[in-house]
Amino acid sequence: MKANTSLKSQIGYLMATVSTVCALIFSFAVSENGILWGEIGMSRWMYENTPGFVDFFGDVIDAPITDIGAPLLFIAISILVYWQWGRYATIGLVLAGSMTGLTRISDIVERSGPNENFVFYKSSFIYGEGGYPSGHIVYAIMIFGMIAYLAEKHSKTQTGTIVKYLMFLLILLNLWTRISGLHHWPSDVIGGVLLSTPAFLIVIWLYKRVPAFIERSPKIYKFVFEERSY
């Protein structure tokens, strides 16, 4: 059991390291080249071949994940997580949410988003329209991914399993429709995945160690882990 846990930890550290290095290299490539080979062709194909109902659901997801809507959605999700799984789980969600804050400040690479002409314009960047990485992807992976993790960890019912796979579906839908809906170039989406992966793994690492961090303060420990009464 201990060896299995150690192996999982080593795999986690390796994934965090590899994804961080890949994110740095990929970000540098995007910043130097503007648009990468294959992005225009991939965007065109996904735009022309994605069923309308997929883009519709993508627009439904897109609506609340805005500069104003995202914090409100996060608050609503936090309340639901607290109600369902308690304070400890809510701390995990807050940790994940804190990692999404940087994407609301600025883009790493300021580049224009795609258009129906599939022409890349170097000088037409407007914040909130395109930009590397995709903030929606970072938000989806960090928040929806954390909900999936919490559902697996804290829920033993079939509902928890449904929630977990629903979150995976939302992430995949977000990945696809950010490109097919011409919100981002493919590299913006890939960059969002690469940058959020180590951040997500760091959050999981911290979350598992929260009990050890706070056990030195019995009052805080009791407050976080005490059973709720209704």
mmCIF file of N, CA and C in Angstrom, residues 13-134:
data_model
loop_
_atom_site.group_PDB
_atom_site.id
_atom_site.type_symbol
_atom_site.label_atom_id
_atom_site.label_comp_id
_atom_site.label_asym_id
_atom_site.label_seq_id
_atom_site.Cartn_x
_atom_site.Cartn_y
_atom_site.Cartn_z
ATOM 1 N N TYR A 13 4.621 13.883 -9.489
ATOM 2 C CA TYR A 13 5.749 14.819 -9.604
ATOM 3 C C TYR A 13 6.284 14.855 -11.034
ATOM 4 N N LEU A 14 6.348 13.676 -11.662
ATOM 5 C CA LEU A 14 6.846 13.601 -13.036
ATOM 6 C C LEU A 14 5.909 14.343 -13.990
ATOM 7 N N MET A 15 4.611 14.139 -13.822
ATOM 8 C CA MET A 15 3.631 14.815 -14.673
ATOM 9 C C MET A 15 3.702 16.324 -14.501
ATOM 10 N N ALA A 16 3.848 16.772 -13.259
ATOM 11 C CA ALA A 16 3.931 18.210 -12.992
ATOM 12 C C ALA A 16 5.173 18.808 -13.638
ATOM 13 N N THR A 17 6.290 18.097 -13.530
ATOM 14 C CA THR A 17 7.545 18.590 -14.108
ATOM 15 C C THR A 17 7.482 18.636 -15.627
ATOM 16 N N VAL A 18 7.021 17.535 -16.225
ATOM 17 C CA VAL A 18 6.959 17.450 -17.688
ATOM 18 C C VAL A 18 5.998 18.487 -18.257
ATOM 19 N N SER A 19 4.821 18.617 -17.643
ATOM 20 C CA SER A 19 3.832 19.576 -18.149
ATOM 21 C C SER A 19 4.316 21.011 -17.996
ATOM 22 N N THR A 20 5.062 21.289 -16.927
ATOM 23 C CA THR A 20 5.611 22.638 -16.739
ATOM 24 C C THR A 20 6.631 22.964 -17.818
ATOM 25 N N VAL A 21 7.537 22.021 -18.070
ATOM 26 C CA VAL A 21 8.554 22.224 -19.114
ATOM 27 C C VAL A 21 7.893 22.389 -20.480
ATOM 28 N N CYS A 22 6.917 21.532 -20.772
ATOM 29 C CA CYS A 22 6.210 21.620 -22.055
ATOM 30 C C CYS A 22 5.472 22.948 -22.191
ATOM 31 N N ALA A 23 4.873 23.408 -21.086
ATOM 32 C CA ALA A 23 4.153 24.684 -21.108
ATOM 33 C C ALA A 23 5.092 25.836 -21.418
ATOM 34 N N LEU A 24 6.277 25.821 -20.814
ATOM 35 C CA LEU A 24 7.258 26.884 -21.049
ATOM 36 C C LEU A 24 7.738 26.880 -22.501
ATOM 37 N N ILE A 25 8.059 25.693 -23.005
ATOM 38 C CA ILE A 25 8.539 25.579 -24.389
ATOM 39 C C ILE A 25 7.448 25.991 -25.374
ATOM 40 N N PHE A 26 6.236 25.508 -25.139
ATOM 41 C CA PHE A 26 5.124 25.799 -26.045
ATOM 42 C C PHE A 26 4.781 27.286 -26.018
ATOM 43 N N SER A 27 4.788 27.882 -24.829
ATOM 44 C CA SER A 27 4.490 29.312 -24.705
ATOM 45 C C SER A 27 5.527 30.145 -25.447
ATOM 46 N N PHE A 28 6.782 29.743 -25.350
ATOM 47 C CA PHE A 28 7.849 30.455 -26.057
ATOM 48 C C PHE A 28 7.651 30.347 -27.569
ATOM 49 N N ALA A 29 7.267 29.158 -28.035
ATOM 50 C CA ALA A 29 7.047 28.955 -29.472
ATOM 51 C C ALA A 29 5.914 29.839 -29.985
ATOM 52 N N VAL A 30 4.843 29.933 -29.213
ATOM 53 C CA VAL A 30 3.707 30.771 -29.614
ATOM 54 C C VAL A 30 4.096 32.243 -29.630
ATOM 55 N N SER A 31 4.846 32.669 -28.617
ATOM 56 C CA SER A 31 5.243 34.077 -28.535
ATOM 57 C C SER A 31 6.176 34.473 -29.674
ATOM 58 N N GLU A 32 6.971 33.525 -30.154
ATOM 59 C CA GLU A 32 7.930 33.815 -31.216
ATOM 60 C C GLU A 32 7.311 33.745 -32.610
ATOM 61 N N ASN A 33 6.336 32.863 -32.783
ATOM 62 C CA ASN A 33 5.811 32.606 -34.127
ATOM 63 C C ASN A 33 4.436 33.212 -34.391
ATOM 64 N N GLY A 34 3.738 33.639 -33.346
ATOM 65 C CA GLY A 34 2.408 34.208 -33.554
ATOM 66 C C GLY A 34 1.370 33.141 -33.808
ATOM 67 N N ILE A 35 1.401 32.538 -34.978
ATOM 68 C CA ILE A 35 0.492 31.441 -35.313
ATOM 69 C C ILE A 35 1.337 30.237 -35.705
ATOM 70 N N LEU A 36 1.012 29.076 -35.172
ATOM 71 C CA LEU A 36 1.803 27.880 -35.436
ATOM 72 C C LEU A 36 1.252 27.115 -36.633
ATOM 73 N N TRP A 37 2.101 26.266 -37.199
ATOM 74 C CA TRP A 37 1.701 25.466 -38.350
ATOM 75 C C TRP A 37 0.519 24.571 -37.986
ATOM 76 N N GLY A 38 -0.474 24.533 -38.861
ATOM 77 C CA GLY A 38 -1.624 23.659 -38.681
ATOM 78 C C GLY A 38 -2.781 24.282 -37.937
ATOM 79 N N GLU A 39 -2.574 25.411 -37.272
ATOM 80 C CA GLU A 39 -3.653 26.010 -36.482
ATOM 81 C C GLU A 39 -4.818 26.481 -37.350
ATOM 82 N N ILE A 40 -4.499 27.132 -38.460
ATOM 83 C CA ILE A 40 -5.557 27.654 -39.325
ATOM 84 C C ILE A 40 -6.366 26.511 -39.937
ATOM 85 N N GLY A 41 -5.678 25.486 -40.430
ATOM 86 C CA GLY A 41 -6.367 24.343 -41.020
ATOM 87 C C GLY A 41 -7.227 23.602 -40.010
ATOM 88 N N MET A 42 -6.714 23.425 -38.811
ATOM 89 C CA MET A 42 -7.468 22.735 -37.767
ATOM 90 C C MET A 42 -8.696 23.538 -37.364
ATOM 91 N N SER A 43 -8.537 24.844 -37.225
ATOM 92 C CA SER A 43 -9.663 25.708 -36.858
ATOM 93 C C SER A 43 -10.755 25.653 -37.920
ATOM 94 N N ARG A 44 -10.342 25.716 -39.183
ATOM 95 C CA ARG A 44 -11.313 25.668 -40.279
ATOM 96 C C ARG A 44 -12.076 24.343 -40.272
ATOM 97 N N TRP A 45 -11.347 23.230 -40.115
ATOM 98 C CA TRP A 45 -11.996 21.917 -40.136
ATOM 99 C C TRP A 45 -12.992 21.776 -38.991
ATOM 100 N N MET A 46 -12.604 22.176 -37.794
ATOM 101 C CA MET A 46 -13.492 22.036 -36.637
ATOM 102 C C MET A 46 -14.698 22.960 -36.759
ATOM 103 N N TYR A 47 -14.496 24.143 -37.301
ATOM 104 C CA TYR A 47 -15.593 25.094 -37.497
ATOM 105 C C TYR A 47 -16.612 24.552 -38.494
ATOM 106 N N GLU A 48 -16.133 23.932 -39.561
ATOM 107 C CA GLU A 48 -17.017 23.476 -40.631
ATOM 108 C C GLU A 48 -17.657 22.121 -40.347
ATOM 109 N N ASN A 49 -17.091 21.338 -39.450
ATOM 110 C CA ASN A 49 -17.569 19.966 -39.249
ATOM 111 C C ASN A 49 -18.191 19.699 -37.883
ATOM 112 N N THR A 50 -18.221 20.695 -37.025
ATOM 113 C CA THR A 50 -18.828 20.497 -35.707
ATOM 114 C C THR A 50 -20.343 20.651 -35.795
ATOM 115 N N PRO A 51 -21.123 19.671 -35.296
ATOM 116 C CA PRO A 51 -22.586 19.789 -35.310
ATOM 117 C C PRO A 51 -23.054 21.034 -34.557
ATOM 118 N N GLY A 52 -24.140 21.614 -35.022
ATOM 119 C CA GLY A 52 -24.646 22.845 -34.426
ATOM 120 C C GLY A 52 -24.978 22.714 -32.954
ATOM 121 N N PHE A 53 -25.511 21.547 -32.548
ATOM 122 C CA PHE A 53 -25.905 21.398 -31.148
ATOM 123 C C PHE A 53 -24.693 21.399 -30.214
ATOM 124 N N VAL A 54 -23.532 20.960 -30.731
ATOM 125 C CA VAL A 54 -22.316 20.983 -29.914
ATOM 126 C C VAL A 54 -21.901 22.422 -29.641
ATOM 127 N N ASP A 55 -21.910 23.244 -30.690
ATOM 128 C CA ASP A 55 -21.576 24.656 -30.504
ATOM 129 C C ASP A 55 -22.601 25.361 -29.624
ATOM 130 N N PHE A 56 -23.867 24.932 -29.711
ATOM 131 C CA PHE A 56 -24.906 25.528 -28.860
ATOM 132 C C PHE A 56 -24.596 25.284 -27.389
ATOM 133 N N PHE A 57 -24.276 24.035 -27.050
ATOM 134 C CA PHE A 57 -23.933 23.728 -25.661
ATOM 135 C C PHE A 57 -22.652 24.445 -25.247
ATOM 136 N N GLY A 58 -21.734 24.610 -26.205
ATOM 137 C CA GLY A 58 -20.526 25.368 -25.912
ATOM 138 C C GLY A 58 -20.839 26.806 -25.560
ATOM 139 N N ASP A 59 -21.793 27.404 -26.282
ATOM 140 C CA ASP A 59 -22.197 28.785 -25.989
ATOM 141 C C ASP A 59 -22.875 28.885 -24.628
ATOM 142 N N VAL A 60 -23.627 27.847 -24.261
ATOM 143 C CA VAL A 60 -24.283 27.834 -22.946
ATOM 144 C C VAL A 60 -23.239 27.830 -21.837
ATOM 145 N N ILE A 61 -22.192 27.027 -22.003
ATOM 146 C CA ILE A 61 -21.113 26.985 -21.017
ATOM 147 C C ILE A 61 -20.321 28.281 -21.022
ATOM 148 N N ASP A 62 -20.146 28.845 -22.211
ATOM 149 C CA ASP A 62 -19.335 30.056 -22.359
ATOM 150 C C ASP A 62 -19.951 31.250 -21.639
ATOM 151 N N ALA A 63 -21.276 31.318 -21.635
ATOM 152 C CA ALA A 63 -21.969 32.497 -21.106
ATOM 153 C C ALA A 63 -21.573 32.878 -19.682
ATOM 154 N N PRO A 64 -21.537 31.928 -18.721
ATOM 155 C CA PRO A 64 -21.202 32.332 -17.347
ATOM 156 C C PRO A 64 -19.712 32.494 -17.067
ATOM 157 N N ILE A 65 -18.849 31.988 -17.953
ATOM 158 C CA ILE A 65 -17.407 32.063 -17.694
ATOM 159 C C ILE A 65 -16.851 33.332 -18.332
ATOM 160 N N THR A 66 -17.280 34.465 -17.828
ATOM 161 C CA THR A 66 -16.801 35.768 -18.278
ATOM 162 C C THR A 66 -16.126 36.468 -17.107
ATOM 163 N N ASP A 67 -15.586 37.657 -17.348
ATOM 164 C CA ASP A 67 -14.910 38.379 -16.268
ATOM 165 C C ASP A 67 -15.833 38.616 -15.082
ATOM 166 N N ILE A 68 -17.118 38.849 -15.352
ATOM 167 C CA ILE A 68 -18.091 39.073 -14.278
ATOM 168 C C ILE A 68 -18.741 37.764 -13.856
ATOM 169 N N GLY A 69 -19.097 36.937 -14.827
ATOM 170 C CA GLY A 69 -19.821 35.714 -14.529
ATOM 171 C C GLY A 69 -19.005 34.649 -13.831
ATOM 172 N N ALA A 70 -17.712 34.547 -14.172
ATOM 173 C CA ALA A 70 -16.876 33.488 -13.594
ATOM 174 C C ALA A 70 -16.794 33.558 -12.068
ATOM 175 N N PRO A 71 -16.552 34.743 -11.472
ATOM 176 C CA PRO A 71 -16.529 34.809 -10.002
ATOM 177 C C PRO A 71 -17.875 34.453 -9.378
ATOM 178 N N LEU A 72 -18.969 34.880 -10.021
ATOM 179 C CA LEU A 72 -20.298 34.567 -9.491
ATOM 180 C C LEU A 72 -20.573 33.071 -9.578
ATOM 181 N N LEU A 73 -20.170 32.466 -10.698
ATOM 182 C CA LEU A 73 -20.324 31.018 -10.846
ATOM 183 C C LEU A 73 -19.496 30.285 -9.803
ATOM 184 N N PHE A 74 -18.289 30.784 -9.552
ATOM 185 C CA PHE A 74 -17.413 30.153 -8.567
ATOM 186 C C PHE A 74 -18.030 30.212 -7.167
ATOM 187 N N ILE A 75 -18.621 31.351 -6.822
ATOM 188 C CA ILE A 75 -19.272 31.487 -5.513
ATOM 189 C C ILE A 75 -20.425 30.497 -5.388
ATOM 190 N N ALA A 76 -21.232 30.391 -6.446
ATOM 191 C CA ALA A 76 -22.365 29.466 -6.423
ATOM 192 C C ALA A 76 -21.894 28.018 -6.279
ATOM 193 N N ILE A 77 -20.846 27.665 -7.017
ATOM 194 C CA ILE A 77 -20.301 26.306 -6.928
ATOM 195 C C ILE A 77 -19.731 26.046 -5.538
ATOM 196 N N SER A 78 -19.065 27.042 -4.963
ATOM 197 C CA SER A 78 -18.483 26.896 -3.619
ATOM 198 C C SER A 78 -19.562 26.614 -2.583
ATOM 199 N N ILE A 79 -20.684 27.303 -2.716
ATOM 200 C CA ILE A 79 -21.800 27.082 -1.788
ATOM 201 C C ILE A 79 -22.325 25.655 -1.918
ATOM 202 N N LEU A 80 -22.463 25.189 -3.147
ATOM 203 C CA LEU A 80 -22.948 23.825 -3.376
ATOM 204 C C LEU A 80 -21.964 22.787 -2.841
ATOM 205 N N VAL A 81 -20.670 23.033 -3.044
ATOM 206 C CA VAL A 81 -19.645 22.110 -2.546
ATOM 207 C C VAL A 81 -19.668 22.058 -1.021
ATOM 208 N N TYR A 82 -19.797 23.221 -0.389
ATOM 209 C CA TYR A 82 -19.875 23.256 1.078
ATOM 210 C C TYR A 82 -21.102 22.496 1.567
ATOM 211 N N TRP A 83 -22.217 22.723 0.913
ATOM 212 C CA TRP A 83 -23.465 22.072 1.313
ATOM 213 C C TRP A 83 -23.377 20.552 1.147
ATOM 214 N N GLN A 84 -22.690 20.116 0.097
ATOM 215 C CA GLN A 84 -22.635 18.689 -0.197
ATOM 216 C C GLN A 84 -21.518 17.965 0.542
ATOM 217 N N TRP A 85 -20.323 18.590 0.631
ATOM 218 C CA TRP A 85 -19.154 17.874 1.139
ATOM 219 C C TRP A 85 -18.445 18.555 2.306
ATOM 220 N N GLY A 86 -18.870 19.731 2.707
ATOM 221 C CA GLY A 86 -18.299 20.349 3.897
ATOM 222 C C GLY A 86 -17.170 21.334 3.644
ATOM 223 N N ARG A 87 -16.572 21.801 4.754
ATOM 224 C CA ARG A 87 -15.573 22.873 4.691
ATOM 225 C C ARG A 87 -14.253 22.418 4.070
ATOM 226 N N TYR A 88 -13.848 21.204 4.363
ATOM 227 C CA TYR A 88 -12.575 20.708 3.821
ATOM 228 C C TYR A 88 -12.603 20.708 2.295
ATOM 229 N N ALA A 89 -13.678 20.188 1.725
ATOM 230 C CA ALA A 89 -13.814 20.173 0.267
ATOM 231 C C ALA A 89 -13.868 21.589 -0.295
ATOM 232 N N THR A 90 -14.511 22.489 0.431
ATOM 233 C CA THR A 90 -14.599 23.880 -0.020
ATOM 234 C C THR A 90 -13.222 24.528 -0.066
ATOM 235 N N ILE A 91 -12.364 24.190 0.887
ATOM 236 C CA ILE A 91 -10.983 24.696 0.872
ATOM 237 C C ILE A 91 -10.284 24.258 -0.411
ATOM 238 N N GLY A 92 -10.491 23.006 -0.810
ATOM 239 C CA GLY A 92 -9.893 22.512 -2.046
ATOM 240 C C GLY A 92 -10.357 23.298 -3.258
ATOM 241 N N LEU A 93 -11.649 23.598 -3.304
ATOM 242 C CA LEU A 93 -12.182 24.364 -4.427
ATOM 243 C C LEU A 93 -11.618 25.780 -4.442
ATOM 244 N N VAL A 94 -11.474 26.373 -3.265
ATOM 245 C CA VAL A 94 -10.902 27.723 -3.173
ATOM 246 C C VAL A 94 -9.447 27.721 -3.649
ATOM 247 N N LEU A 95 -8.701 26.689 -3.285
ATOM 248 C CA LEU A 95 -7.320 26.570 -3.765
ATOM 249 C C LEU A 95 -7.283 26.509 -5.293
ATOM 250 N N ALA A 96 -8.187 25.720 -5.868
ATOM 251 C CA ALA A 96 -8.252 25.621 -7.329
ATOM 252 C C ALA A 96 -8.652 26.954 -7.945
ATOM 253 N N GLY A 97 -9.611 27.621 -7.326
ATOM 254 C CA GLY A 97 -10.068 28.908 -7.837
ATOM 255 C C GLY A 97 -8.988 29.963 -7.823
ATOM 256 N N SER A 98 -8.127 29.910 -6.808
ATOM 257 C CA SER A 98 -7.055 30.904 -6.711
ATOM 258 C C SER A 98 -6.081 30.796 -7.878
ATOM 259 N N MET A 99 -5.963 29.592 -8.442
ATOM 260 C CA MET A 99 -5.050 29.391 -9.566
ATOM 261 C C MET A 99 -5.588 29.986 -10.867
ATOM 262 N N THR A 100 -6.882 30.259 -10.920
ATOM 263 C CA THR A 100 -7.461 30.817 -12.148
ATOM 264 C C THR A 100 -7.344 32.332 -12.188
ATOM 265 N N GLY A 101 -6.970 32.946 -11.076
ATOM 266 C CA GLY A 101 -6.955 34.406 -10.989
ATOM 267 C C GLY A 101 -6.008 35.075 -11.962
ATOM 268 N N LEU A 102 -4.855 34.460 -12.209
ATOM 269 C CA LEU A 102 -3.856 35.083 -13.078
ATOM 270 C C LEU A 102 -4.362 35.258 -14.506
ATOM 271 N N THR A 103 -5.229 34.345 -14.960
ATOM 272 C CA THR A 103 -5.731 34.447 -16.335
ATOM 273 C C THR A 103 -6.693 35.611 -16.495
ATOM 274 N N ARG A 104 -7.221 36.138 -15.373
ATOM 275 C CA ARG A 104 -8.147 37.269 -15.455
ATOM 276 C C ARG A 104 -7.395 38.587 -15.541
ATOM 277 N N ILE A 105 -6.090 38.562 -15.300
ATOM 278 C CA ILE A 105 -5.297 39.795 -15.298
ATOM 279 C C ILE A 105 -4.777 40.119 -16.690
ATOM 280 N N SER A 106 -4.115 39.165 -17.309
ATOM 281 C CA SER A 106 -3.525 39.427 -18.619
ATOM 282 C C SER A 106 -3.243 38.114 -19.333
ATOM 283 N N ASP A 107 -3.100 38.204 -20.652
ATOM 284 C CA ASP A 107 -2.706 37.045 -21.443
ATOM 285 C C ASP A 107 -1.186 36.960 -21.492
ATOM 286 N N ILE A 108 -0.664 35.751 -21.543
ATOM 287 C CA ILE A 108 0.785 35.571 -21.652
ATOM 288 C C ILE A 108 1.272 36.059 -23.012
ATOM 289 N N VAL A 109 0.520 35.705 -24.055
ATOM 290 C CA VAL A 109 0.830 36.171 -25.413
ATOM 291 C C VAL A 109 -0.400 36.882 -25.961
ATOM 292 N N GLU A 110 -0.242 38.140 -26.312
ATOM 293 C CA GLU A 110 -1.354 38.914 -26.860
ATOM 294 C C GLU A 110 -1.423 38.696 -28.369
ATOM 295 N N ARG A 111 -2.325 37.837 -28.779
ATOM 296 C CA ARG A 111 -2.505 37.583 -30.209
ATOM 297 C C ARG A 111 -3.988 37.524 -30.520
ATOM 298 N N SER A 112 -4.349 37.958 -31.707
ATOM 299 C CA SER A 112 -5.756 38.040 -32.084
ATOM 300 C C SER A 112 -6.380 36.656 -32.179
ATOM 301 N N GLY A 113 -7.688 36.614 -31.956
ATOM 302 C CA GLY A 113 -8.405 35.360 -32.072
ATOM 303 C C GLY A 113 -8.755 35.050 -33.521
ATOM 304 N N PRO A 114 -9.312 33.870 -33.779
ATOM 305 C CA PRO A 114 -9.671 33.471 -35.142
ATOM 306 C C PRO A 114 -10.889 34.226 -35.664
ATOM 307 N N ASN A 115 -11.112 34.138 -36.950
ATOM 308 C CA ASN A 115 -12.260 34.766 -37.594
ATOM 309 C C ASN A 115 -12.741 33.861 -38.716
ATOM 310 N N GLU A 116 -13.885 34.186 -39.294
ATOM 311 C CA GLU A 116 -14.473 33.327 -40.322
ATOM 312 C C GLU A 116 -13.696 33.358 -41.630
ATOM 313 N N ASN A 117 -12.775 34.298 -41.762
ATOM 314 C CA ASN A 117 -11.899 34.322 -42.937
ATOM 315 C C ASN A 117 -10.647 33.475 -42.721
ATOM 316 N N PHE A 118 -10.437 33.063 -41.475
ATOM 317 C CA PHE A 118 -9.280 32.248 -41.086
ATOM 318 C C PHE A 118 -7.965 32.906 -41.499
ATOM 319 N N VAL A 119 -7.890 34.181 -41.165
ATOM 320 C CA VAL A 119 -6.681 34.965 -41.403
ATOM 321 C C VAL A 119 -6.160 35.440 -40.054
ATOM 322 N N PHE A 120 -4.880 35.264 -39.809
ATOM 323 C CA PHE A 120 -4.285 35.695 -38.543
ATOM 324 C C PHE A 120 -3.759 37.116 -38.690
ATOM 325 N N TYR A 121 -4.275 38.013 -37.841
ATOM 326 C CA TYR A 121 -3.848 39.410 -37.858
ATOM 327 C C TYR A 121 -2.967 39.679 -36.643
ATOM 328 N N LYS A 122 -1.751 40.085 -36.889
ATOM 329 C CA LYS A 122 -0.812 40.311 -35.796
ATOM 330 C C LYS A 122 -1.140 41.550 -34.973
ATOM 331 N N SER A 123 -1.796 42.523 -35.555
ATOM 332 C CA SER A 123 -1.949 43.821 -34.890
ATOM 333 C C SER A 123 -3.375 44.140 -34.471
ATOM 334 N N SER A 124 -4.244 43.122 -34.378
ATOM 335 C CA SER A 124 -5.641 43.412 -34.050
ATOM 336 C C SER A 124 -6.077 42.784 -32.735
ATOM 337 N N PHE A 125 -5.142 42.636 -31.797
ATOM 338 C CA PHE A 125 -5.480 41.998 -30.521
ATOM 339 C C PHE A 125 -6.340 42.914 -29.661
ATOM 340 N N ILE A 126 -7.422 42.360 -29.133
ATOM 341 C CA ILE A 126 -8.279 43.048 -28.170
ATOM 342 C C ILE A 126 -8.439 42.123 -26.978
ATOM 343 N N TYR A 127 -8.134 42.633 -25.765
ATOM 344 C CA TYR A 127 -8.209 41.771 -24.584
ATOM 345 C C TYR A 127 -9.617 41.192 -24.453
ATOM 346 N N GLY A 128 -9.678 39.886 -24.232
ATOM 347 C CA GLY A 128 -10.957 39.201 -24.118
ATOM 348 C C GLY A 128 -11.387 38.525 -25.406
ATOM 349 N N GLU A 129 -10.705 38.833 -26.514
ATOM 350 C CA GLU A 129 -11.003 38.209 -27.798
ATOM 351 C C GLU A 129 -9.744 37.490 -28.283
ATOM 352 N N GLY A 130 -9.665 36.209 -28.026
ATOM 353 C CA GLY A 130 -8.449 35.467 -28.337
ATOM 354 C C GLY A 130 -7.469 35.584 -27.188
ATOM 355 N N GLY A 131 -6.192 35.536 -27.508
ATOM 356 C CA GLY A 131 -5.160 35.618 -26.476
ATOM 357 C C GLY A 131 -4.727 34.249 -25.999
ATOM 358 N N TYR A 132 -3.460 34.154 -25.623
ATOM 359 C CA TYR A 132 -2.873 32.884 -25.169
ATOM 360 C C TYR A 132 -2.492 32.995 -23.701
ATOM 361 N N PRO A 133 -2.901 32.022 -22.864
ATOM 362 C CA PRO A 133 -3.727 30.856 -23.162
ATOM 363 C C PRO A 133 -5.211 31.191 -23.041
ATOM 364 N N SER A 134 -6.046 30.211 -23.304
ATOM 365 C CA SER A 134 -7.483 30.392 -23.131
ATOM 366 C C SER A 134 -7.836 30.359 -21.648
#
